[in-house]
Amino acid sequence: MANQFQLFKHRRFSAMFFTQFLGAFNDNVFKQALILVLTYTAASQLGMEVSILNNLAAMLFILPYFLFSALAGQIADKYEKSKLTQLIKLLELVIMAIAAVGFVFEWYALLFVALFLMGTHSTFFGPIKYAYLPQAMKEDELVGANGLFQMGTSLAILLGMIIAGVLTQLSQSLYWISMTVLIVAVLGYLAARYIPIMPAMQPSLQINWNIFTTSLATVRYLYSLPFLFCVILGNSWFWFYGATFLTQMPELSKVILHGDESVVIFLLTLFSVGVSIGSLLCKSLTKNQVSLRLLPFGIAGLSIFAIDLYFSLSGLNINVSNDTFLSVSDLVGMSGSWRVFADLFFLGFSGGLYIVPLYASMQAYAPKSHRARIIGANNIFNAIFMVTSAIFAIVILNTLALSMPQLFLATGLLNIAFGAFLYIKLNRHIKSAVIQTHDEVVP
């Protein structure tokens, strides 16, 4: 297909795209609004540290990925995906109704419950949407579809955070937030109703409801497929990498660039737009083929621009008083700022070149009967790597008392070692993965 945007003409793609876009958007409107409420209102009311509340919120959202990802993969393999998606979207509507009550009455315990449930919703939806793509797309559409999904996810996250910031500035903001998340949940359910029926891949599967033995069995099965295991390590490294950089954006803006809130959004936009453009280019650069040929360029870019970000930030000289905050237009006119902006954009761009080939490979080479469970295992490892990212940043910034630019430098150098390891391992195991895919031998 000459242009991947032509996929939007097909209901088999557009319905799932908008379902997942609205889901990711709602996740981030809710999460960001809750963080802002906790930061500016709840902390003083509850007499607790802001950092404790925000870290608790982050933990509650990511915990379901550890607990339920393997179970979610089993369910997605056993049942037909369109009805399953509609059911999950109905649950999102219930969860957002709970969140709305929590916001309106300022019941923070209820908001934390809703946050955990929203993380659970995302956990169960993830294996469905990524196992759906290789089932619904033709072979020469898979890379383009993944590029659009990655673009959509990046933009949904960014827009969700921006809209949450806007809503919290309005009068009666808690009512506006509540109404928004409910409306988006309804739209997500309506989009899900247009998803065409996709037959279950293993309807005879006996589901193991013990989440601990299920998780262990899923990870063991993944480990028996060396190529897919390495692909998922690579996927999870992207989440480690992205979390390490994006978590620092507010402090980078405030402390180093002396920027106001608009600068935070601008930096996030640069990174997200970079990811989107890199993701979209993967289709034409790989000529529609599921291929790892772009991976070395993605790995190289992630290191080059992280290391250059260290030098560009270290050489930056912004002379303003501590209580003066600059706008984006102020920073644009300052010497050295464009290099910082370019580094963040190309970090995102390199990330797009890196992640799309890995996601397409995971979908293409996973055994059809176990595809959703493989994606469930991927989500488990993503969660582990994101938590590790937070620990890594704490060690660098607090324990070792290094600077934020030094954190970026360390991450870029670490990426060289990990990227080389990953690429060598993937090339070593890809032939066996191709053979297994053709034979479809599933234990």
Short mmCIF file of C-alpha atoms in Angstrom, two decimals, residues 15-227:
data_model
loop_
_atom_site.label_atom_id
_atom_site.label_comp_id
_atom_site.label_asym_id
_atom_site.label_seq_id
_atom_site.Cartn_x
_atom_site.Cartn_y
_atom_site.Cartn_z
CA ALA A 15 -12.06 1.15 14.51
CA MET A 16 -9.27 -0.38 16.61
CA PHE A 17 -7.00 2.65 16.07
CA PHE A 18 -9.56 5.10 17.45
CA THR A 19 -10.52 2.71 20.25
CA GLN A 20 -6.90 2.51 21.43
CA PHE A 21 -6.26 6.23 20.79
CA LEU A 22 -9.23 7.25 22.94
CA GLY A 23 -8.21 4.75 25.63
CA ALA A 24 -4.64 6.09 25.82
CA PHE A 25 -5.96 9.68 25.75
CA ASN A 26 -8.38 9.00 28.62
CA ASP A 27 -5.67 7.24 30.64
CA ASN A 28 -3.50 10.32 30.47
CA VAL A 29 -6.24 12.91 31.03
CA PHE A 30 -7.21 11.04 34.18
CA LYS A 31 -3.67 10.31 35.43
CA GLN A 32 -2.34 13.82 34.78
CA ALA A 33 -5.42 15.50 36.26
CA LEU A 34 -5.11 13.33 39.36
CA ILE A 35 -1.38 14.16 39.70
CA LEU A 36 -2.15 17.88 39.41
CA VAL A 37 -4.96 17.62 41.97
CA LEU A 38 -2.69 15.66 44.32
CA THR A 39 0.11 18.19 43.85
CA TYR A 40 -1.85 21.41 44.30
CA THR A 41 -4.82 20.40 46.49
CA ALA A 42 -4.76 16.97 48.09
CA ALA A 43 -1.25 17.09 49.57
CA SER A 44 -2.06 20.07 51.79
CA GLN A 45 -5.51 18.70 52.70
CA LEU A 46 -4.15 15.26 53.61
CA GLY A 47 -0.97 16.60 55.24
CA MET A 48 1.24 14.36 53.09
CA GLU A 49 4.30 14.95 50.92
CA VAL A 50 3.52 15.55 47.23
CA SER A 51 6.23 13.11 46.14
CA ILE A 52 4.72 10.33 48.29
CA LEU A 53 1.25 10.81 46.79
CA ASN A 54 2.55 11.00 43.22
CA ASN A 55 4.75 7.94 43.62
CA LEU A 56 1.82 6.06 45.16
CA ALA A 57 -0.29 7.03 42.15
CA ALA A 58 2.40 5.82 39.72
CA MET A 59 2.73 2.53 41.61
CA LEU A 60 -1.02 1.88 41.67
CA PHE A 61 -1.29 2.41 37.91
CA ILE A 62 1.61 0.12 37.02
CA LEU A 63 0.88 -2.63 39.59
CA PRO A 64 -1.84 -4.32 37.46
CA TYR A 65 0.71 -4.89 34.68
CA PHE A 66 2.70 -7.08 37.07
CA LEU A 67 -0.37 -8.87 38.40
CA PHE A 68 -2.69 -9.40 35.45
CA SER A 69 -0.74 -9.24 32.16
CA ALA A 70 -0.33 -13.02 31.80
CA LEU A 71 -4.01 -13.61 32.61
CA ALA A 72 -5.00 -10.88 30.14
CA GLY A 73 -2.97 -12.64 27.45
CA GLN A 74 -4.78 -15.93 28.06
CA ILE A 75 -8.19 -14.27 27.83
CA ALA A 76 -7.25 -12.46 24.61
CA ASP A 77 -6.10 -15.76 23.04
CA LYS A 78 -9.23 -17.65 24.12
CA TYR A 79 -12.03 -15.22 23.19
CA GLU A 80 -13.11 -13.26 20.12
CA LYS A 81 -11.48 -9.85 20.20
CA SER A 82 -14.23 -7.41 19.14
CA LYS A 83 -16.71 -8.49 21.86
CA LEU A 84 -13.90 -8.62 24.40
CA THR A 85 -12.87 -5.06 23.51
CA GLN A 86 -16.47 -3.82 23.83
CA LEU A 87 -16.73 -5.40 27.28
CA ILE A 88 -13.47 -3.78 28.40
CA LYS A 89 -14.65 -0.41 27.09
CA LEU A 90 -17.89 -0.76 29.07
CA LEU A 91 -15.76 -1.39 32.14
CA GLU A 92 -13.81 1.79 31.34
CA LEU A 93 -17.10 3.70 31.43
CA VAL A 94 -17.85 2.26 34.91
CA ILE A 95 -14.32 3.09 36.11
CA MET A 96 -14.59 6.67 34.84
CA ALA A 97 -17.95 7.02 36.61
CA ILE A 98 -16.18 5.99 39.84
CA ALA A 99 -13.43 8.52 39.07
CA ALA A 100 -16.00 11.25 38.42
CA VAL A 101 -17.57 10.67 41.84
CA GLY A 102 -14.09 10.76 43.39
CA PHE A 103 -13.26 14.07 41.70
CA VAL A 104 -16.57 15.81 42.42
CA PHE A 105 -16.62 14.86 46.11
CA GLU A 106 -12.83 15.01 46.49
CA TRP A 107 -12.69 11.42 47.77
CA TYR A 108 -9.03 10.72 47.15
CA ALA A 109 -9.18 7.09 48.29
CA LEU A 110 -11.83 6.48 45.62
CA LEU A 111 -9.64 8.18 43.01
CA PHE A 112 -6.79 5.83 43.90
CA VAL A 113 -9.16 2.87 43.48
CA ALA A 114 -10.17 4.23 40.06
CA LEU A 115 -6.52 4.66 39.13
CA PHE A 116 -5.76 1.02 39.98
CA LEU A 117 -8.83 -0.09 38.00
CA MET A 118 -7.79 2.05 35.01
CA GLY A 119 -4.36 0.41 35.08
CA THR A 120 -6.15 -2.95 35.14
CA HIS A 121 -8.27 -1.87 32.16
CA SER A 122 -5.13 -0.96 30.20
CA THR A 123 -3.49 -4.24 31.20
CA PHE A 124 -6.35 -6.30 29.74
CA PHE A 125 -6.70 -4.16 26.60
CA GLY A 126 -2.98 -4.24 25.67
CA PRO A 127 -2.74 -7.91 24.55
CA ILE A 128 -5.97 -7.56 22.57
CA LYS A 129 -4.96 -4.55 20.49
CA TYR A 130 -1.45 -5.76 19.64
CA ALA A 131 -2.58 -9.35 18.93
CA TYR A 132 -5.40 -7.91 16.80
CA LEU A 133 -3.10 -6.12 14.35
CA PRO A 134 -1.34 -9.15 12.78
CA GLN A 135 -4.72 -10.90 12.58
CA ALA A 136 -6.52 -8.00 10.89
CA MET A 137 -3.71 -6.60 8.72
CA LYS A 138 -2.19 -8.03 5.55
CA GLU A 139 1.49 -8.91 5.69
CA ASP A 140 2.56 -5.75 3.84
CA GLU A 141 0.39 -3.56 6.12
CA LEU A 142 1.78 -4.64 9.50
CA VAL A 143 4.73 -2.22 9.72
CA GLY A 144 2.60 0.73 8.56
CA ALA A 145 -0.18 -0.17 11.01
CA ASN A 146 2.33 -0.37 13.89
CA GLY A 147 3.80 2.98 12.87
CA LEU A 148 0.35 4.58 13.00
CA PHE A 149 -0.42 2.92 16.34
CA GLN A 150 2.85 4.18 17.81
CA MET A 151 2.15 7.67 16.45
CA GLY A 152 -1.38 7.57 17.85
CA THR A 153 -0.20 6.44 21.28
CA SER A 154 2.47 9.17 21.47
CA LEU A 155 0.02 11.89 20.44
CA ALA A 156 -2.74 10.55 22.73
CA ILE A 157 -0.38 10.67 25.72
CA LEU A 158 0.72 14.21 24.87
CA LEU A 159 -2.80 15.52 24.17
CA GLY A 160 -4.13 13.87 27.31
CA MET A 161 -1.53 15.61 29.45
CA ILE A 162 -2.18 18.98 27.77
CA ILE A 163 -5.98 18.72 28.10
CA ALA A 164 -5.63 17.71 31.76
CA GLY A 165 -3.52 20.82 32.37
CA VAL A 166 -6.09 23.02 30.65
CA LEU A 167 -9.04 21.49 32.52
CA THR A 168 -7.43 21.96 35.93
CA GLN A 169 -7.12 25.71 35.23
CA LEU A 170 -10.87 26.14 34.65
CA SER A 171 -13.36 27.19 37.32
CA GLN A 172 -15.25 24.13 38.58
CA SER A 173 -12.31 22.14 37.20
CA LEU A 174 -13.25 18.87 38.94
CA TYR A 175 -16.62 18.85 37.14
CA TRP A 176 -14.93 19.52 33.79
CA ILE A 177 -12.45 16.69 34.37
CA SER A 178 -15.24 14.31 35.35
CA MET A 179 -17.36 15.17 32.32
CA THR A 180 -14.38 14.84 29.95
CA VAL A 181 -13.28 11.36 31.08
CA LEU A 182 -16.88 10.12 30.92
CA ILE A 183 -17.44 11.49 27.40
CA VAL A 184 -14.16 10.02 26.13
CA ALA A 185 -15.04 6.63 27.66
CA VAL A 186 -18.39 6.69 25.82
CA LEU A 187 -16.64 7.57 22.54
CA GLY A 188 -14.18 4.72 23.11
CA TYR A 189 -17.03 2.25 23.56
CA LEU A 190 -18.77 3.52 20.40
CA ALA A 191 -15.53 3.11 18.41
CA ALA A 192 -15.15 -0.43 19.75
CA ARG A 193 -18.59 -1.36 18.39
CA TYR A 194 -17.21 -0.93 14.85
CA ILE A 195 -14.34 -3.40 15.32
CA PRO A 196 -14.98 -6.38 13.00
CA ILE A 197 -15.21 -9.88 14.44
CA MET A 198 -11.81 -11.54 14.84
CA PRO A 199 -11.98 -15.29 15.56
CA ALA A 200 -10.38 -16.53 18.78
CA MET A 201 -6.91 -17.98 18.19
CA GLN A 202 -7.18 -20.75 20.80
CA PRO A 203 -10.82 -21.14 21.92
CA SER A 204 -10.11 -24.47 23.66
CA LEU A 205 -7.57 -22.88 26.01
CA GLN A 206 -8.13 -23.65 29.70
CA ILE A 207 -7.54 -20.41 31.57
CA ASN A 208 -5.41 -20.58 34.70
CA TRP A 209 -6.85 -17.96 37.05
CA ASN A 210 -3.90 -18.12 39.44
CA ILE A 211 -2.14 -14.93 38.42
CA PHE A 212 1.21 -15.92 39.94
CA THR A 213 1.58 -19.38 38.33
CA THR A 214 0.17 -17.96 35.07
CA SER A 215 2.75 -15.17 35.01
CA LEU A 216 5.57 -17.60 35.73
CA ALA A 217 4.39 -20.01 33.02
CA THR A 218 4.08 -17.20 30.47
CA VAL A 219 7.58 -15.88 31.16
CA ARG A 220 8.98 -19.44 31.00
CA TYR A 221 7.29 -20.01 27.63
CA LEU A 222 8.66 -16.71 26.34
CA TYR A 223 12.16 -17.69 27.48
CA SER A 224 11.86 -20.87 25.36
CA LEU A 225 11.60 -18.59 22.28
CA PRO A 226 15.00 -16.80 22.31
CA PHE A 227 14.27 -14.39 19.45
#
